[in-house]
Short mmCIF file of C-alpha atoms in Angstrom, two decimals:
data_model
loop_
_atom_site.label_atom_id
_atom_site.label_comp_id
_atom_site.label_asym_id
_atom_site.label_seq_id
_atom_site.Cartn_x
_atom_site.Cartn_y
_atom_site.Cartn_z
CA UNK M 1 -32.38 28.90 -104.96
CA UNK M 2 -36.25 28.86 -106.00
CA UNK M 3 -38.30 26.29 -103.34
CA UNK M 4 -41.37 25.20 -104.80
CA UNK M 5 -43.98 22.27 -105.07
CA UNK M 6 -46.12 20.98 -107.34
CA UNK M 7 -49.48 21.09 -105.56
CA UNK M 8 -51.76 20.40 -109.07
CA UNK M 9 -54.13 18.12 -107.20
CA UNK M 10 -54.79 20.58 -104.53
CA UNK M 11 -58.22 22.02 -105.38
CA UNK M 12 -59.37 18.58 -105.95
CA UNK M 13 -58.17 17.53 -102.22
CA UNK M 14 -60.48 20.40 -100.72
CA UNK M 15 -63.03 19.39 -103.16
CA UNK M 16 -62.64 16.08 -101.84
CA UNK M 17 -63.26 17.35 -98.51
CA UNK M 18 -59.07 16.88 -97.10
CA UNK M 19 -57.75 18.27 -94.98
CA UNK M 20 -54.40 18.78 -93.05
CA UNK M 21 -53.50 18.91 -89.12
CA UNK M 22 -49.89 19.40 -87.21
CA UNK M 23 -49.88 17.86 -83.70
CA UNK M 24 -54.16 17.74 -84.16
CA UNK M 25 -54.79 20.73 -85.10
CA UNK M 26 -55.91 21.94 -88.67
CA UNK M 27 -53.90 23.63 -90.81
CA UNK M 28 -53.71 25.34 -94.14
CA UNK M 29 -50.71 23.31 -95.75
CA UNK M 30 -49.64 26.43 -98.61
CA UNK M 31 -49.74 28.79 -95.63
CA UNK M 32 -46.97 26.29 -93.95
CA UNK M 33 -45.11 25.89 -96.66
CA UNK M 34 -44.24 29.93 -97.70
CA UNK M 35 -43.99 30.42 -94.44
CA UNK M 36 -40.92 26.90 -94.48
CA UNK M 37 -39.69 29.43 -97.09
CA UNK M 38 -41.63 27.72 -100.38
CA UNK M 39 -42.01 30.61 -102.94
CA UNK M 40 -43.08 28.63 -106.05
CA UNK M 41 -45.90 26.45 -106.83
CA UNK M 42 -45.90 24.90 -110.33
CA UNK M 43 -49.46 23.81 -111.71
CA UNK M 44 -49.93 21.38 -114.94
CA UNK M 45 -51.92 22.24 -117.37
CA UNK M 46 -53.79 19.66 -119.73
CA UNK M 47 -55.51 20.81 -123.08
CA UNK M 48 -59.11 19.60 -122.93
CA UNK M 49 -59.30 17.10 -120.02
CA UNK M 50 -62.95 15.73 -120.47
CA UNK M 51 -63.98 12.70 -122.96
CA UNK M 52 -65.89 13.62 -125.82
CA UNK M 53 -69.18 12.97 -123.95
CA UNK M 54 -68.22 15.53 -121.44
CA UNK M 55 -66.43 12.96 -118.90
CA UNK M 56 -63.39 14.50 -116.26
CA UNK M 57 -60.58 12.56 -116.95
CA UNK M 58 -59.33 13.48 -113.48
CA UNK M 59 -56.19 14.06 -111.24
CA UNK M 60 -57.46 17.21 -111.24
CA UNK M 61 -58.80 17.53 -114.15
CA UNK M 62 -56.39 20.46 -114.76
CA UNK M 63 -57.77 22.72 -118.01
CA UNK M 64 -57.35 26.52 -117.68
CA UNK M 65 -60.58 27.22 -115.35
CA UNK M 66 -58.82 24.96 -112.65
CA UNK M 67 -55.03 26.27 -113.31
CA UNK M 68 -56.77 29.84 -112.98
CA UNK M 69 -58.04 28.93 -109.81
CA UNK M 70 -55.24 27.06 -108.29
CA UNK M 71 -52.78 29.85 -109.51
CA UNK M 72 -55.11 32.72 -107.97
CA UNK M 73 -55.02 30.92 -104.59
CA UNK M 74 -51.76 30.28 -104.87
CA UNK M 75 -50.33 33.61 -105.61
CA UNK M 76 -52.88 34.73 -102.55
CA UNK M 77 -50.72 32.73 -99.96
CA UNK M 78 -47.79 34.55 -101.84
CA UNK M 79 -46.28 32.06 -103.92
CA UNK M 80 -45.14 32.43 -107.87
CA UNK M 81 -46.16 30.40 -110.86
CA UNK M 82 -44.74 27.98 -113.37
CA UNK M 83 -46.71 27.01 -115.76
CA UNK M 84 -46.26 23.22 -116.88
CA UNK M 85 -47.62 22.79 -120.02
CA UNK M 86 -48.10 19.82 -121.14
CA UNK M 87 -49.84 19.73 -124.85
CA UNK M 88 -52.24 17.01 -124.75
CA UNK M 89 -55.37 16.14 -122.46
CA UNK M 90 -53.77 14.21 -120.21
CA UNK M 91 -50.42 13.09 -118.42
CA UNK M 92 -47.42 13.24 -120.62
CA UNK M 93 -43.78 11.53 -119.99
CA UNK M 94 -41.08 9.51 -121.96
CA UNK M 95 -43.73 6.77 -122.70
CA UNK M 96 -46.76 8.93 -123.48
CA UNK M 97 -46.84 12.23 -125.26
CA UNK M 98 -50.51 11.91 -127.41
CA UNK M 99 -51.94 14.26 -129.17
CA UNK M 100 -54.51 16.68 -127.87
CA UNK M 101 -58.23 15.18 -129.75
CA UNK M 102 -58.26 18.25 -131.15
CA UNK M 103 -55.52 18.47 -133.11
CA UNK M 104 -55.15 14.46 -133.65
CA UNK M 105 -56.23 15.22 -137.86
CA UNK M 106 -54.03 17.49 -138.31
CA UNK M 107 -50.86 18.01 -140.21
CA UNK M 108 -47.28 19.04 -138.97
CA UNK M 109 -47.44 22.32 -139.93
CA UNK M 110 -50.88 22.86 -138.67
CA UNK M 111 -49.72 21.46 -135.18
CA UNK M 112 -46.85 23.89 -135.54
CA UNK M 113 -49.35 26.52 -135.67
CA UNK M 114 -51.74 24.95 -132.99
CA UNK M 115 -48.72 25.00 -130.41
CA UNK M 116 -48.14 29.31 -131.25
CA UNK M 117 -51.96 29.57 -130.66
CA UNK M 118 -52.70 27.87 -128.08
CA UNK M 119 -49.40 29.15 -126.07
CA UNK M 120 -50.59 32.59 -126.75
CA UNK M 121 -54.04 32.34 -125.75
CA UNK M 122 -53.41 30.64 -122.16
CA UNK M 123 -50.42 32.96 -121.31
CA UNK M 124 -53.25 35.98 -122.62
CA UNK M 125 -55.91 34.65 -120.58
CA UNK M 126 -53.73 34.40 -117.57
CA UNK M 127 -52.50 38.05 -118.63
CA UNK M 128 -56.59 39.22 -118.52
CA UNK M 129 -57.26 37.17 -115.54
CA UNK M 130 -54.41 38.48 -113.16
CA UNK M 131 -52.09 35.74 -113.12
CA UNK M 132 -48.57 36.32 -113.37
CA UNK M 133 -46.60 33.24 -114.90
CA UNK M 134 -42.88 33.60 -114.33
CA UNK M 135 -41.91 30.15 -115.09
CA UNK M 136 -43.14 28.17 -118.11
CA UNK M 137 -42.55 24.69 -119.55
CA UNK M 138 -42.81 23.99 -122.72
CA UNK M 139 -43.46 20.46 -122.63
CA UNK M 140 -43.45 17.87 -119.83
CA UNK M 141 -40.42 15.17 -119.31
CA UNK M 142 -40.18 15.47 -122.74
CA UNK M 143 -36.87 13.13 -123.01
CA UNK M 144 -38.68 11.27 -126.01
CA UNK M 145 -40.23 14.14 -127.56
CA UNK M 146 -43.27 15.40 -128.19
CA UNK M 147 -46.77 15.51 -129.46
CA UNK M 148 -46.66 12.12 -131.13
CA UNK M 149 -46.12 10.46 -133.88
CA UNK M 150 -44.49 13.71 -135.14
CA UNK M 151 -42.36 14.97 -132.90
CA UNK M 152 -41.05 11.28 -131.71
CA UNK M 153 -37.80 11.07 -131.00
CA UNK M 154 -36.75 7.45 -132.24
CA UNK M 155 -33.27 5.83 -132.25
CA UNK M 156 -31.44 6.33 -135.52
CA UNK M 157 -30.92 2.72 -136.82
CA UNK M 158 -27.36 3.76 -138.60
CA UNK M 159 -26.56 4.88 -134.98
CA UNK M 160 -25.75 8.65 -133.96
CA UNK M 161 -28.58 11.54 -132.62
CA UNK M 162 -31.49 10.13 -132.84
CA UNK M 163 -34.21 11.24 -135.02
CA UNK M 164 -37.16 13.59 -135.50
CA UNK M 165 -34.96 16.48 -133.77
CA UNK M 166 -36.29 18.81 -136.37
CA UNK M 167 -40.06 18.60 -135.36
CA UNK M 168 -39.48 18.70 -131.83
CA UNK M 169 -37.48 21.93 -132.21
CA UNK M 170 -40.24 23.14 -134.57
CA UNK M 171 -42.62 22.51 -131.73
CA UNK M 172 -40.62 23.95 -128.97
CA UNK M 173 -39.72 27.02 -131.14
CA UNK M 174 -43.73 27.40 -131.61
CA UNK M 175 -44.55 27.52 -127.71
CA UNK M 176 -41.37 29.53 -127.29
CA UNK M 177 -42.29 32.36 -129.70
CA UNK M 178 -45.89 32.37 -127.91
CA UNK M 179 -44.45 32.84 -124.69
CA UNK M 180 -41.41 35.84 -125.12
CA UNK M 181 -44.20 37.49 -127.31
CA UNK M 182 -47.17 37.78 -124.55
CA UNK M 183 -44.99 37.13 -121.59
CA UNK M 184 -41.49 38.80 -122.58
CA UNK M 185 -40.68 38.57 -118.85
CA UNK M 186 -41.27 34.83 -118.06
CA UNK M 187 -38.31 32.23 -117.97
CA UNK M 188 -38.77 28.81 -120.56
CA UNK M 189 -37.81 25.84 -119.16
CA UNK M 190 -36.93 22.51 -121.31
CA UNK M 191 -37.88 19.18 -118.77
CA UNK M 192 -36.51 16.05 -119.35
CA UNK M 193 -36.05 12.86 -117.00
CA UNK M 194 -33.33 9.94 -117.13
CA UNK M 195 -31.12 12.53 -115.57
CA UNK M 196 -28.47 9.59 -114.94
CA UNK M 197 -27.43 9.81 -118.47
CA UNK M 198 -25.31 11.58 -119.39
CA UNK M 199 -24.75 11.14 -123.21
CA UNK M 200 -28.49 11.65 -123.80
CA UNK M 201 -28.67 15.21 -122.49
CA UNK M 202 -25.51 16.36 -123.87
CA UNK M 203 -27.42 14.95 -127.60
CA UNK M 204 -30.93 16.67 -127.08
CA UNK M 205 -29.06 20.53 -125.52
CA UNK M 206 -27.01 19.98 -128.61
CA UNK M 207 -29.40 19.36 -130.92
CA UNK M 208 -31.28 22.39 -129.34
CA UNK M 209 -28.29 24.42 -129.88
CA UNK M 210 -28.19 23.30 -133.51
CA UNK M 211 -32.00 24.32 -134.30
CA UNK M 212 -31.57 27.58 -132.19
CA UNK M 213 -34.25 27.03 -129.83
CA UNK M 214 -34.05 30.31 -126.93
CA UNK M 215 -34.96 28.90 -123.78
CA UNK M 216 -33.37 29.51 -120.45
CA UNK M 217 -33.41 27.01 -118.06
CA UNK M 218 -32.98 23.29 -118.08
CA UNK M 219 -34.40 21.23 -116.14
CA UNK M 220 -34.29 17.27 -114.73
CA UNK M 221 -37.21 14.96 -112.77
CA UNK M 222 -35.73 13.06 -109.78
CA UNK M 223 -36.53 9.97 -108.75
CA UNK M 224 -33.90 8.14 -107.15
CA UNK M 225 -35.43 5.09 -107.75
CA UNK M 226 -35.31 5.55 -111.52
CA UNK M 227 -32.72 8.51 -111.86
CA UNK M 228 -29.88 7.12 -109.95
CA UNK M 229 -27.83 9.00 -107.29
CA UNK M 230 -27.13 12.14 -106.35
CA UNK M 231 -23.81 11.90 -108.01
CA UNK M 232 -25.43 10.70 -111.35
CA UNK M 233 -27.81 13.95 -110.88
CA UNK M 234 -25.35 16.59 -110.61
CA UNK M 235 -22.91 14.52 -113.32
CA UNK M 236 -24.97 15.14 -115.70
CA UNK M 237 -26.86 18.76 -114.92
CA UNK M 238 -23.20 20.40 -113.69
CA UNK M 239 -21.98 19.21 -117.12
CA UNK M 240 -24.87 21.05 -119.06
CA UNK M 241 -24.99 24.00 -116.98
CA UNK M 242 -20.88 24.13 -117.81
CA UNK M 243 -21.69 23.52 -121.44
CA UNK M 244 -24.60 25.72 -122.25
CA UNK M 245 -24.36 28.34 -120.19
CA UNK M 246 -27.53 27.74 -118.36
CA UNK M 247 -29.54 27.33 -114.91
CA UNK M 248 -30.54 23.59 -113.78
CA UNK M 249 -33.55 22.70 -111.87
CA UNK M 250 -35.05 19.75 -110.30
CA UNK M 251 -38.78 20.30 -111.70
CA UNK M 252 -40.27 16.90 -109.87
CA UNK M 253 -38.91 15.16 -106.89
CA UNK M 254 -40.05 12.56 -104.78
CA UNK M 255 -39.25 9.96 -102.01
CA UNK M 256 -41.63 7.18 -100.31
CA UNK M 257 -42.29 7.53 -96.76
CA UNK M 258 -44.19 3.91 -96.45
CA UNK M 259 -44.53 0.91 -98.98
CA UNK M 260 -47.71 -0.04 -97.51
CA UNK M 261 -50.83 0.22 -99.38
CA UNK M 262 -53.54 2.80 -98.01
CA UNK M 263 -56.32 0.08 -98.47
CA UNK M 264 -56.04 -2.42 -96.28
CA UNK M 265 -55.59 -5.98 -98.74
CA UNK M 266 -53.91 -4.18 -102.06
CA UNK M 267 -50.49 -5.04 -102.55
CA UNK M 268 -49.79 -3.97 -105.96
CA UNK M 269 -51.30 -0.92 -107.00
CA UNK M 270 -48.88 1.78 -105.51
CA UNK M 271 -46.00 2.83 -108.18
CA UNK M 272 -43.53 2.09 -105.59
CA UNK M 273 -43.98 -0.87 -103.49
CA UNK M 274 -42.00 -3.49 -101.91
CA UNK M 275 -41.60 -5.41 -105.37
CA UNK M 276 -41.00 -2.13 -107.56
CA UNK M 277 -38.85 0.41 -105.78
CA UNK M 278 -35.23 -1.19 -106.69
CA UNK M 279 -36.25 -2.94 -110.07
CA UNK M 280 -33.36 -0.54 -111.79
CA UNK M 281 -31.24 -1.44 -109.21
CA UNK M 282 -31.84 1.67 -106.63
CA UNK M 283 -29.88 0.99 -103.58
CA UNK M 284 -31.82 2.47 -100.63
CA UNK M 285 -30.03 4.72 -98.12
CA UNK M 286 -32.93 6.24 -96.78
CA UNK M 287 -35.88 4.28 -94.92
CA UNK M 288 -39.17 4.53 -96.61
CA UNK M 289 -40.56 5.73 -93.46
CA UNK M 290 -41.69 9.63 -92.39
CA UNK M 291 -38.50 9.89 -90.52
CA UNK M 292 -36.19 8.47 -93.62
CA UNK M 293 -38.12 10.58 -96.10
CA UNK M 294 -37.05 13.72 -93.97
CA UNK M 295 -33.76 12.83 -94.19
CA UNK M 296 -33.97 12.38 -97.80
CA UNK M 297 -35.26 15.91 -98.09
CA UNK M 298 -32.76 17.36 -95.72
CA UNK M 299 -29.81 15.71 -97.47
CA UNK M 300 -31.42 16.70 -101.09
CA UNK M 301 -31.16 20.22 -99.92
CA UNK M 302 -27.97 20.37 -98.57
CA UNK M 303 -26.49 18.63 -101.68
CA UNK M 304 -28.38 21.28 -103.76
CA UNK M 305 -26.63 23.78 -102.12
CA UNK M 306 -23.02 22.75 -102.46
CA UNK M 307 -23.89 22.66 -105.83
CA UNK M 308 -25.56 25.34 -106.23
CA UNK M 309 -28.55 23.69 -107.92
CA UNK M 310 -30.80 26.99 -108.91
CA UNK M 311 -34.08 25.67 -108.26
CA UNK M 312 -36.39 22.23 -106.91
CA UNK M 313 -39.78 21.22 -106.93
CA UNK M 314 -41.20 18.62 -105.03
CA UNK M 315 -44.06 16.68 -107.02
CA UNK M 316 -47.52 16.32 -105.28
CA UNK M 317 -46.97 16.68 -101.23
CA UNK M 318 -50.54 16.97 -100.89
CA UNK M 319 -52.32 14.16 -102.73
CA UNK M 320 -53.29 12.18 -100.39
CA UNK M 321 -56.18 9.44 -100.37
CA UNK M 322 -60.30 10.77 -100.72
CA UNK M 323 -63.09 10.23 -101.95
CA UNK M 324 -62.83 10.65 -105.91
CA UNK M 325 -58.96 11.15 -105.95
CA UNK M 326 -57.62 9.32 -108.73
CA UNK M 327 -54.68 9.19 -111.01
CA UNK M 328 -56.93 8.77 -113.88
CA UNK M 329 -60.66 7.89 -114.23
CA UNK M 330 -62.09 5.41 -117.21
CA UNK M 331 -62.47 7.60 -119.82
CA UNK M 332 -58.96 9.33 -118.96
CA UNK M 333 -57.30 5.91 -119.50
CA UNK M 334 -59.46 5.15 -122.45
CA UNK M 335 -57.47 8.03 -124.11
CA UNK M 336 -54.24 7.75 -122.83
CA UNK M 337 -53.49 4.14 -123.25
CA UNK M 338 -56.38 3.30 -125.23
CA UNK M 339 -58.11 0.99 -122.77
CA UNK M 340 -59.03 0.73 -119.01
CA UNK M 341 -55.86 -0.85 -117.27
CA UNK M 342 -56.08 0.28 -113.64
CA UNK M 343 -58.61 1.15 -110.77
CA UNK M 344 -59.35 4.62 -110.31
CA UNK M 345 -57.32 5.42 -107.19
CA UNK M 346 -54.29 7.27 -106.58
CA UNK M 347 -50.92 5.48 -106.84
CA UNK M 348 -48.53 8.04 -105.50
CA UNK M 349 -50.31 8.71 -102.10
CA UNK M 350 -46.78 7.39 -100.41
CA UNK M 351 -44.64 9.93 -101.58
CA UNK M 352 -46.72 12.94 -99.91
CA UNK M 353 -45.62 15.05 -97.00
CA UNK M 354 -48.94 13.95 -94.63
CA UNK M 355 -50.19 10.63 -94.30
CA UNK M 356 -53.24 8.86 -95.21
CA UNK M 357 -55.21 11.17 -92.83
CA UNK M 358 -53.60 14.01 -93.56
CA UNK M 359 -51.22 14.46 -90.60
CA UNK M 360 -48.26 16.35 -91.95
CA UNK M 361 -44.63 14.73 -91.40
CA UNK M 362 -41.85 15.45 -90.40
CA UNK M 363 -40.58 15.84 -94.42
CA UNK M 364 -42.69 18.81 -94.43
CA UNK M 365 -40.86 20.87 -92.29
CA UNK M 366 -37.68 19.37 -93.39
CA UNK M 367 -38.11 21.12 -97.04
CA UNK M 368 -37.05 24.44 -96.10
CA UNK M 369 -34.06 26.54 -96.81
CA UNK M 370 -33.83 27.93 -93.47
CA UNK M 371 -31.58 27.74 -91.00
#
């Protein structure tokens, strides 16, 4: 079973000036994880990150210069790469998939064509630059799609699979041709989320089946406070490895190990919080506290196991608090959302394995496959 984390944020924690310590003493936290047994390290990758007048937008600002960086230290501490394209400027999930500015006048088919070329010319760069990818998304928690308003998926209103299947395969068979052209070698992943149900995954793999879309391994986020239980999980990812024929994965996981704020005063900025974690009904068997978020990890794991789960990446262990670490700065939001809606700080700080200072917890060593 492939180990890995997605560290994305990294460079701009050491930019930042973070760092990490065990029992006081510095550490390098990539070393510690290979060495826990982590062999994978999957890095995001957003088209043009910067506002038209040249602003970052950000959590990381991750274009190719900083996934070539990341990926060259990463492979230097002896980890793999995936890839995680996500084809726009910015974060991408079921309620956001928007269109890279520079494509945002073009047509269908041109975007068709924009998805071939722009595969192609990262996976060659990374080719010319030394990187091997091994895994690659095509698309991130792309449940709903992708690159909107085209490739929408929207609910049928005479019922049945929803629709807009044929553009989304169109794009996915785009980024897929890139990729077993340069990179003949490297395993396509398809990401969605809402792995608790069941009826909507067995409708998109169809549908993917129908268009004839050649990808290898699908893959699930997990958030138990979203995604339902462990039982939901494997439900639903057991049934499509049964049905299709191929691998599952976990590509983002995550679990809380505080609900309290890491500025003193703010009560509602972190994405979970006292008033958020079990708004769709999540029923908490693990204390959000270092020592309940180890047990979540250990008892992940072992369920992964029994089940044989093939791989499982933990999103963002690092990203803890700094100066200049944000989820999204002004002009990031500007795009995404079309306005300014939150402060530019980091919201998932309480799902990382370290705390506010950077102490690492006990979680950290708890996400190993060793005995």
């Amino acid at each position: 079973m492939i180990l890995g984390v997605d560290t994305s944020t990294y460079l701009e924690e050491l930019e930042a000036g973070n760092k990490f310590y065990f029992n006081g003493k510095e550490v390098d936290p990539l070393e510690r994880f290979v060495s826990n047994g982590v062999d994978y390290m999957r890095i995001r990758l957003w088209h043009n990150p910067y506002s038209l007048d040249g602003k970052k937008y950000g959590a990381g600002t991750c274009d190719y210069d900083y996934f070539k960086r990341l990926a060259k230290l990463a492979m230097s501490k002896g980890m793999k790469i995936l890839l995680d394209i996500h084809y726009s400027d910015f974060w991408v999930d079921p309620a956001k998939q928007v269109l890279p500015k520079a494509w945002q006048n073009h047509t269908y088919l041109q975007i068709i064509q924009d998805v071939y070329d722009y595969t192609k010319e990262t996976l060659s760069k990374a080719k010319k630059d030394g990187i091997v990818v091994s895994l690659i998304q095509i698309g991130n928690e792309i449940t709903n799609g992708l690159l909107w308003p085209y490739g929408h998926l929207l609910d049928n209103p005479d019922g049945g699979v929803r629709l807009n299947y044929d553009k989304v395969c169109a794009f996915l068979k785009a980024g897929i041709k890139a990729t077993r052209e340069e990179c003949p070698d490297c395993k396509i992943i398809i990401h969605l989320e809402k792995v608790y149900d069941t009826p909507r995954y067995m409708e998109y793999f169809n549908e993917l089946k129908k268009y004839d879309v050649d990808y290898d391994i699908i893959g699930a986020s997990y958030y138990p406070y979203w995604h339902g239980t462990f039982d939901d999980l494997y439900r639903t990812l057991n049934l499509c490895r049964d049905t299709f024929k191929k691998p599952i994965m976990v590509m983002e996981l995550g679990y809380a190990f505080t609900l309290e704020d890491y500025k003193e005063g703010c009560r509602d900025h972190l994405v979970i919080r006292e008033d958020t974690y079990n708004q769709f009904g999540f029923k908490k068997e693990f204390d959000f506290t270092p020592e309940g978020q180890a047990a979540f990890v250990k008892a992940f794991l072992k369920r992964a196991e029994e089940e044989k789960l093939d791989g499982i990446f933990f999103w963002e262990p690092l990203l803890i608090p700094g100066e200049g670490i944000c989820w999204g700065t002004k002009a990031a939001q500007e795009y995404n959302v079309g306005g300014f809606v939150k402060d530019e700080r980091s919201d998932w700080c309480n799902q990382c394995f370290a705390d506010y200072k950077g102490n690492l917890l006990p979680a950290f060593d708890a996400y190993t496959l060793k005995k």
